[in-house]
Amino acid sequence: MSSNSFAYTEQSGGGETAELGQEATSTISPSGAFGLFSSDLKKNEDLKQMLESNKDSAKLDAMKRIVGMIAKGKNASELFPAVVKNVASKNIEIKKLVYVYLVRYAEEQQDLALLSISTFQRALKDPNQLIRASALRVLSSIRVPIIVPIMMLAIKEASADLSPYVRKNAAHAIQKLYSLDPEQKEMLIEVIEKLLKDKSTLVAGSVVMAFEEVCPDRIDLIHKNYRKLCNLLVDVEEWGQVVIIHMLTRYARTQFVSPWKEDDGLEDNEKNFYESDDELKEKTEDRKKPYTMDPDHRLLIRNTKPLLQSRNAAVVMAVAQLYWHISPKSEAGIISKSLVRLLRSNREVQYIVLQNIATMSIQRKGMFEPYLKSFYVRSTDPTMIKTLKLEILTNLANEANISTLLREFQTYVKSQDKQFAAATIQTIGRCATNISEVTDTCLNGLVCLLSNRDEIVVAESVVVIKKLLQMQPVQHGEIIKHMAKLLDSITVPVARASILWLIGENCERVPKIAPDVLRKMAKSFTNEDDLVKLQILNLGAKLYLTNSKQTKLLTQYILNLGKYDQNYDIRDRTRFIRQLIVPNEKSGALSKYAKKIFLAQKPAPLLESPFKDRDHFQLGTLSHTLNIKASGYLELSNWPEVAPDPSVRNVEVIELVKNFWVCFLESESGSESGEGGGSEEEEDSSEDSSEGSSSEEESESGDESEAEHKRMPFLTVNPISTPVVLPTPALSPSLIADLEGLNLSTSSSVISVGTPVFVPGKTHVLLHRMSGKGLAANYFFPRQPCIFGDKMVSVQITLNNTSDRKIENIHIGEKKLPVGMQMHVFHPIDSLEPEGSITVSMGIDFCDSTQTASFQLCTKDDCFNVSIQPPIGELLLPVTMSEKDFKKEQACLSRLNKALAHLLLRGYSVFEKCS
């Protein structure tokens, strides 16, 4: 009741105070509007009081409201001191929300965040994976160079965390640390290399993103992980898929040869006159090299294909660009349907997709021709979408569909969107230049548009007609005359300038109209736009050179007007033209060539797509969208002429065996398994048999491969002589018979203990130097037979003196071992010099369990409690046997599993000695 009433007071009671305050302000001060903000201030004060409350419920409610404020974009930075006090709260829910707040404001409030850095470091060891990950996020958000070593250490530890979620956040922190201190690059690359080997799909996308940010040129780090990334791709989260696909696209362009090489055999007409058919055949075979796709290249293309059905538009776009850049041209067509599907998305997605389709449709029209109607413009489309659809329709236009498209364009020209209507007219002009069969039809249609009431439509039509007439001016004198009449009605400067340019270029073809146009322009010269004035000057110069008798005085009048114009470009042009066309004593030799300069034949303009040269940018990137190289853009390399060595992507057999058993043991980690040593006689006999088999292999080298095929590694459980004392359940006679039949010792003649296939180099911390007052201890499992007993696991301990004084009498003190567990300790060490190190051996009988062996590591002055817990894999011995014996023992194990499952269902735990 009290907490509810408290919350009610905080939320609703403050409103009355706010109203009172507002009324007081309005009566006392003439600027009463400031009283409107009193409620916000009061609400923040309430939140501070709630955060300082002794009740977790009040703190939790306050943090929820604060995080809600952040989500709405409101500034909550003034609450930082009150929030940061709760960073060490024991309530996990409060701690999570505090960390969310700190991630947002740690960079702004660095000094206050640094005060809590020890709390974050402790949180990195928290049992809750969410707390560990959040602590790492906060730590990496504090942008202060002084804590770079702490961040580096935290990232290293988090990269080895058991939780994939924490390892994922470690990959995110790598990018933040690199941007803060690029000098840490080499150490970060080591962490990236380690995380790239991670098997978790949760980590894959984040570590590849870190790779792209820190060391995108280190392709060698990808080789061993290439196939794994290809196979994991379908299960990675969506944004991780985008990053990985883009990275693998760049990788493929450096490691595989081009699949686009066409068959370059000789044609029949290329045969030399004196060349025989046999010589021609040999020459053709030399030049004709069939293309065979690399299996890894095919693996990438095959594994990305299902992602075309993704619900995420970015994933579909990423796969589309991958197919475009690295797949055979015959296979790239499958992306068209998926891209067209994305046109049902929101306008922002449509814009990017249409830009990429526009680039593709220039080179490969056949991909999108079946979906022509999907690019028809809708009235509800924004202008940017309409323009892009027009671009694609123009690229797809051909002799077969142009009549349909022109009818569609007629509708678009009438659109109320004038920018879109103008773009449509440009599109008609491009279709006229690209398809000669419809040039006249398009030109006549554009001439009809000259009578349109809309000035913008008329102006754009004039500009496009001008470009079309440049291609065949002789045939269209009537159109030029018609356009000359439009000068009285058209006011758009670009259109007026285009008409004047056309008349000037064709002044000899319209000798009666051109002088009259110049006369009219001379009257309005001072009121014209600068662009039009320049074309009037050009027209006057051309008429002076071709029809001086009629236009000499008009041209001199215009030149005098231009001489005193306010625009210096027009004044300069006037002086240049006067010296060029009106020669005098000061004129140079250039005036002799005035007619050739002004009346030279101009090349026809090329109406090209603005997307023509964008294909050198990787599709789907910001650089492609902007048509300019953006910061951080990684260019696609050209295909190599010769494929690099494909063996670099092969994973070693040892690594495969190790990964198999690691996965197997992880899957079995939920249950306990037994381990121990056989009798000394059995070990001796097995060693003898293994030596004998190796000598036989040396003598019969011819059967070496066959022998390797028949021998395979196998992990077995060593029997123990002293079982753990546990209540023995009542067993049925049939079950007893089954368990008695599982005797591994009967096949001891064919089972021999082998050397370990893989020995991990990782050491485990037994005693930290800070806790040990300068004494540090690490332990390691060498996976060698223990010299202290066949039932014991060998453990090597390395002792280091990190202090500046001698440490004396290092020994094992009190042991706290579970029932049945035994330990063989090392001999006491008299002294260990400063910076000194020594390695000693111990033997521990873990009694076929993963129970912890706790004991004291003592010196002359202190005793430290330490413990060793074995991974389940260290309780197993590697043995070698034939394939026949392996299958026999495998059958026995399956019977054992069924028997144990039967007992577990009855509620018992059985640890029996198999002897």
PDB file of N, CA and C in Angstrom, residues 860-906:
ATOM      1  N   LYS A 860      55.700 -19.400   3.665  1.00  0.00           N
ATOM      2  CA  LYS A 860      56.184 -19.323   5.054  1.00  0.00           C
ATOM      3  C   LYS A 860      55.253 -18.470   5.913  1.00  0.00           C
ATOM      4  N   ASP A 861      54.630 -17.431   5.299  1.00  0.00           N
ATOM      5  CA  ASP A 861      53.845 -16.473   6.073  1.00  0.00           C
ATOM      6  C   ASP A 861      52.333 -16.586   5.849  1.00  0.00           C
ATOM      7  N   ASP A 862      51.894 -17.108   4.694  1.00  0.00           N
ATOM      8  CA  ASP A 862      50.469 -17.061   4.358  1.00  0.00           C
ATOM      9  C   ASP A 862      49.985 -18.394   3.795  1.00  0.00           C
ATOM     10  N   CYS A 863      48.651 -18.557   3.847  1.00  0.00           N
ATOM     11  CA  CYS A 863      47.994 -19.695   3.206  1.00  0.00           C
ATOM     12  C   CYS A 863      46.849 -19.156   2.334  1.00  0.00           C
ATOM     13  N   PHE A 864      46.743 -19.673   1.117  1.00  0.00           N
ATOM     14  CA  PHE A 864      45.732 -19.200   0.161  1.00  0.00           C
ATOM     15  C   PHE A 864      44.868 -20.377  -0.262  1.00  0.00           C
ATOM     16  N   ASN A 865      43.544 -20.185  -0.210  1.00  0.00           N
ATOM     17  CA  ASN A 865      42.611 -21.223  -0.634  1.00  0.00           C
ATOM     18  C   ASN A 865      42.516 -21.232  -2.166  1.00  0.00           C
ATOM     19  N   VAL A 866      42.784 -22.376  -2.765  1.00  0.00           N
ATOM     20  CA  VAL A 866      42.724 -22.530  -4.222  1.00  0.00           C
ATOM     21  C   VAL A 866      41.968 -23.809  -4.546  1.00  0.00           C
ATOM     22  N   SER A 867      41.616 -23.970  -5.817  1.00  0.00           N
ATOM     23  CA  SER A 867      40.875 -25.166  -6.238  1.00  0.00           C
ATOM     24  C   SER A 867      41.149 -25.458  -7.700  1.00  0.00           C
ATOM     25  N   ILE A 868      41.013 -26.746  -8.061  1.00  0.00           N
ATOM     26  CA  ILE A 868      41.179 -27.193  -9.439  1.00  0.00           C
ATOM     27  C   ILE A 868      39.958 -28.008  -9.819  1.00  0.00           C
ATOM     28  N   GLN A 869      39.314 -27.624 -10.910  1.00  0.00           N
ATOM     29  CA  GLN A 869      38.168 -28.375 -11.424  1.00  0.00           C
ATOM     30  C   GLN A 869      38.496 -28.826 -12.846  1.00  0.00           C
ATOM     31  N   PRO A 870      38.472 -30.120 -13.122  1.00  0.00           N
ATOM     32  CA  PRO A 870      38.893 -30.577 -14.453  1.00  0.00           C
ATOM     33  C   PRO A 870      37.780 -30.457 -15.480  1.00  0.00           C
ATOM     34  N   PRO A 871      38.098 -30.000 -16.701  1.00  0.00           N
ATOM     35  CA  PRO A 871      37.120 -30.150 -17.800  1.00  0.00           C
ATOM     36  C   PRO A 871      36.874 -31.642 -18.048  1.00  0.00           C
ATOM     37  N   ILE A 872      35.697 -31.971 -18.502  1.00  0.00           N
ATOM     38  CA  ILE A 872      35.345 -33.386 -18.637  1.00  0.00           C
ATOM     39  C   ILE A 872      36.260 -34.100 -19.631  1.00  0.00           C
ATOM     40  N   GLY A 873      36.813 -33.334 -20.581  1.00  0.00           N
ATOM     41  CA  GLY A 873      37.686 -33.962 -21.572  1.00  0.00           C
ATOM     42  C   GLY A 873      38.997 -34.440 -21.001  1.00  0.00           C
ATOM     43  N   GLU A 874      39.408 -33.889 -19.845  1.00  0.00           N
ATOM     44  CA  GLU A 874      40.676 -34.304 -19.248  1.00  0.00           C
ATOM     45  C   GLU A 874      40.550 -35.622 -18.489  1.00  0.00           C
ATOM     46  N   LEU A 875      39.348 -36.168 -18.390  1.00  0.00           N
ATOM     47  CA  LEU A 875      39.139 -37.438 -17.688  1.00  0.00           C
ATOM     48  C   LEU A 875      39.141 -38.618 -18.646  1.00  0.00           C
ATOM     49  N   LEU A 876      39.567 -38.415 -19.866  1.00  0.00           N
ATOM     50  CA  LEU A 876      39.543 -39.455 -20.884  1.00  0.00           C
ATOM     51  C   LEU A 876      40.941 -39.708 -21.430  1.00  0.00           C
ATOM     52  N   LEU A 877      41.184 -40.958 -21.828  1.00  0.00           N
ATOM     53  CA  LEU A 877      42.467 -41.320 -22.430  1.00  0.00           C
ATOM     54  C   LEU A 877      42.287 -41.651 -23.904  1.00  0.00           C
ATOM     55  N   PRO A 878      43.215 -41.241 -24.756  1.00  0.00           N
ATOM     56  CA  PRO A 878      43.136 -41.633 -26.173  1.00  0.00           C
ATOM     57  C   PRO A 878      43.680 -43.048 -26.368  1.00  0.00           C
ATOM     58  N   VAL A 879      42.932 -43.859 -27.082  1.00  0.00           N
ATOM     59  CA  VAL A 879      43.405 -45.216 -27.361  1.00  0.00           C
ATOM     60  C   VAL A 879      43.302 -45.478 -28.856  1.00  0.00           C
ATOM     61  N   THR A 880      43.991 -46.520 -29.326  1.00  0.00           N
ATOM     62  CA  THR A 880      43.973 -46.896 -30.738  1.00  0.00           C
ATOM     63  C   THR A 880      43.463 -48.318 -30.862  1.00  0.00           C
ATOM     64  N   MET A 881      42.577 -48.538 -31.829  1.00  0.00           N
ATOM     65  CA  MET A 881      42.049 -49.880 -32.048  1.00  0.00           C
ATOM     66  C   MET A 881      41.656 -50.028 -33.513  1.00  0.00           C
ATOM     67  N   SER A 882      41.428 -51.249 -33.922  1.00  0.00           N
ATOM     68  CA  SER A 882      41.010 -51.509 -35.293  1.00  0.00           C
ATOM     69  C   SER A 882      39.537 -51.138 -35.465  1.00  0.00           C
ATOM     70  N   GLU A 883      39.115 -51.035 -36.694  1.00  0.00           N
ATOM     71  CA  GLU A 883      37.737 -50.667 -36.988  1.00  0.00           C
ATOM     72  C   GLU A 883      36.763 -51.721 -36.467  1.00  0.00           C
ATOM     73  N   LYS A 884      37.153 -52.976 -36.533  1.00  0.00           N
ATOM     74  CA  LYS A 884      36.287 -54.048 -36.061  1.00  0.00           C
ATOM     75  C   LYS A 884      36.061 -53.943 -34.559  1.00  0.00           C
ATOM     76  N   ASP A 885      37.185 -53.731 -33.807  1.00  0.00           N
ATOM     77  CA  ASP A 885      37.061 -53.616 -32.350  1.00  0.00           C
ATOM     78  C   ASP A 885      36.306 -52.350 -31.957  1.00  0.00           C
ATOM     79  N   PHE A 886      36.498 -51.302 -32.748  1.00  0.00           N
ATOM     80  CA  PHE A 886      35.782 -50.058 -32.455  1.00  0.00           C
ATOM     81  C   PHE A 886      34.266 -50.279 -32.523  1.00  0.00           C
ATOM     82  N   LYS A 887      33.818 -50.953 -33.559  1.00  0.00           N
ATOM     83  CA  LYS A 887      32.382 -51.201 -33.696  1.00  0.00           C
ATOM     84  C   LYS A 887      31.861 -52.093 -32.577  1.00  0.00           C
ATOM     85  N   LYS A 888      32.726 -53.027 -32.166  1.00  0.00           N
ATOM     86  CA  LYS A 888      32.322 -53.917 -31.069  1.00  0.00           C
ATOM     87  C   LYS A 888      32.130 -53.122 -29.781  1.00  0.00           C
ATOM     88  N   GLU A 889      33.118 -52.249 -29.462  1.00  0.00           N
ATOM     89  CA  GLU A 889      33.005 -51.461 -28.234  1.00  0.00           C
ATOM     90  C   GLU A 889      31.882 -50.431 -28.349  1.00  0.00           C
ATOM     91  N   GLN A 890      31.661 -49.940 -29.543  1.00  0.00           N
ATOM     92  CA  GLN A 890      30.572 -48.981 -29.746  1.00  0.00           C
ATOM     93  C   GLN A 890      29.222 -49.625 -29.432  1.00  0.00           C
ATOM     94  N   ALA A 891      29.064 -50.868 -29.836  1.00  0.00           N
ATOM     95  CA  ALA A 891      27.824 -51.582 -29.531  1.00  0.00           C
ATOM     96  C   ALA A 891      27.656 -51.753 -28.032  1.00  0.00           C
ATOM     97  N   CYS A 892      28.767 -52.029 -27.341  1.00  0.00           N
ATOM     98  CA  CYS A 892      28.693 -52.174 -25.877  1.00  0.00           C
ATOM     99  C   CYS A 892      28.291 -50.859 -25.223  1.00  0.00           C
ATOM    100  N   LEU A 893      28.828 -49.761 -25.713  1.00  0.00           N
ATOM    101  CA  LEU A 893      28.499 -48.466 -25.123  1.00  0.00           C
ATOM    102  C   LEU A 893      27.027 -48.135 -25.303  1.00  0.00           C
ATOM    103  N   SER A 894      26.475 -48.487 -26.443  1.00  0.00           N
ATOM    104  CA  SER A 894      25.052 -48.211 -26.639  1.00  0.00           C
ATOM    105  C   SER A 894      24.201 -49.001 -25.660  1.00  0.00           C
ATOM    106  N   ARG A 895      24.637 -50.258 -25.355  1.00  0.00           N
ATOM    107  CA  ARG A 895      23.901 -51.052 -24.356  1.00  0.00           C
ATOM    108  C   ARG A 895      24.035 -50.413 -22.983  1.00  0.00           C
ATOM    109  N   LEU A 896      25.240 -49.890 -22.698  1.00  0.00           N
ATOM    110  CA  LEU A 896      25.456 -49.245 -21.405  1.00  0.00           C
ATOM    111  C   LEU A 896      24.579 -47.996 -21.271  1.00  0.00           C
ATOM    112  N   ASN A 897      24.494 -47.224 -22.324  1.00  0.00           N
ATOM    113  CA  ASN A 897      23.675 -46.008 -22.274  1.00  0.00           C
ATOM    114  C   ASN A 897      22.209 -46.343 -22.018  1.00  0.00           C
ATOM    115  N   LYS A 898      21.716 -47.428 -22.674  1.00  0.00           N
ATOM    116  CA  LYS A 898      20.328 -47.822 -22.462  1.00  0.00           C
ATOM    117  C   LYS A 898      20.109 -48.252 -21.014  1.00  0.00           C
ATOM    118  N   ALA A 899      21.105 -48.977 -20.474  1.00  0.00           N
ATOM    119  CA  ALA A 899      20.976 -49.448 -19.083  1.00  0.00           C
ATOM    120  C   ALA A 899      20.962 -48.273 -18.118  1.00  0.00           C
ATOM    121  N   LEU A 900      21.868 -47.308 -18.328  1.00  0.00           N
ATOM    122  CA  LEU A 900      21.924 -46.151 -17.434  1.00  0.00           C
ATOM    123  C   LEU A 900      20.654 -45.311 -17.553  1.00  0.00           C
ATOM    124  N   ALA A 901      20.145 -45.168 -18.777  1.00  0.00           N
ATOM    125  CA  ALA A 901      18.911 -44.401 -18.956  1.00  0.00           C
ATOM    126  C   ALA A 901      17.759 -45.063 -18.211  1.00  0.00           C
ATOM    127  N   HIS A 902      17.752 -46.410 -18.216  1.00  0.00           N
ATOM    128  CA  HIS A 902      16.700 -47.139 -17.514  1.00  0.00           C
ATOM    129  C   HIS A 902      16.767 -46.849 -16.023  1.00  0.00           C
ATOM    130  N   LEU A 903      18.002 -46.810 -15.487  1.00  0.00           N
ATOM    131  CA  LEU A 903      18.159 -46.546 -14.057  1.00  0.00           C
ATOM    132  C   LEU A 903      17.804 -45.105 -13.705  1.00  0.00           C
ATOM    133  N   LEU A 904      18.178 -44.177 -14.564  1.00  0.00           N
ATOM    134  CA  LEU A 904      17.898 -42.777 -14.278  1.00  0.00           C
ATOM    135  C   LEU A 904      16.392 -42.524 -14.239  1.00  0.00           C
ATOM    136  N   LEU A 905      15.658 -43.216 -15.114  1.00  0.00           N
ATOM    137  CA  LEU A 905      14.213 -43.051 -15.098  1.00  0.00           C
ATOM    138  C   LEU A 905      13.617 -43.538 -13.788  1.00  0.00           C
ATOM    139  N   ARG A 906      14.287 -44.506 -13.172  1.00  0.00           N
ATOM    140  CA  ARG A 906      13.799 -45.018 -11.880  1.00  0.00           C
ATOM    141  C   ARG A 906      14.250 -44.142 -10.732  1.00  0.00           C
TER     142      ARG A 906
END
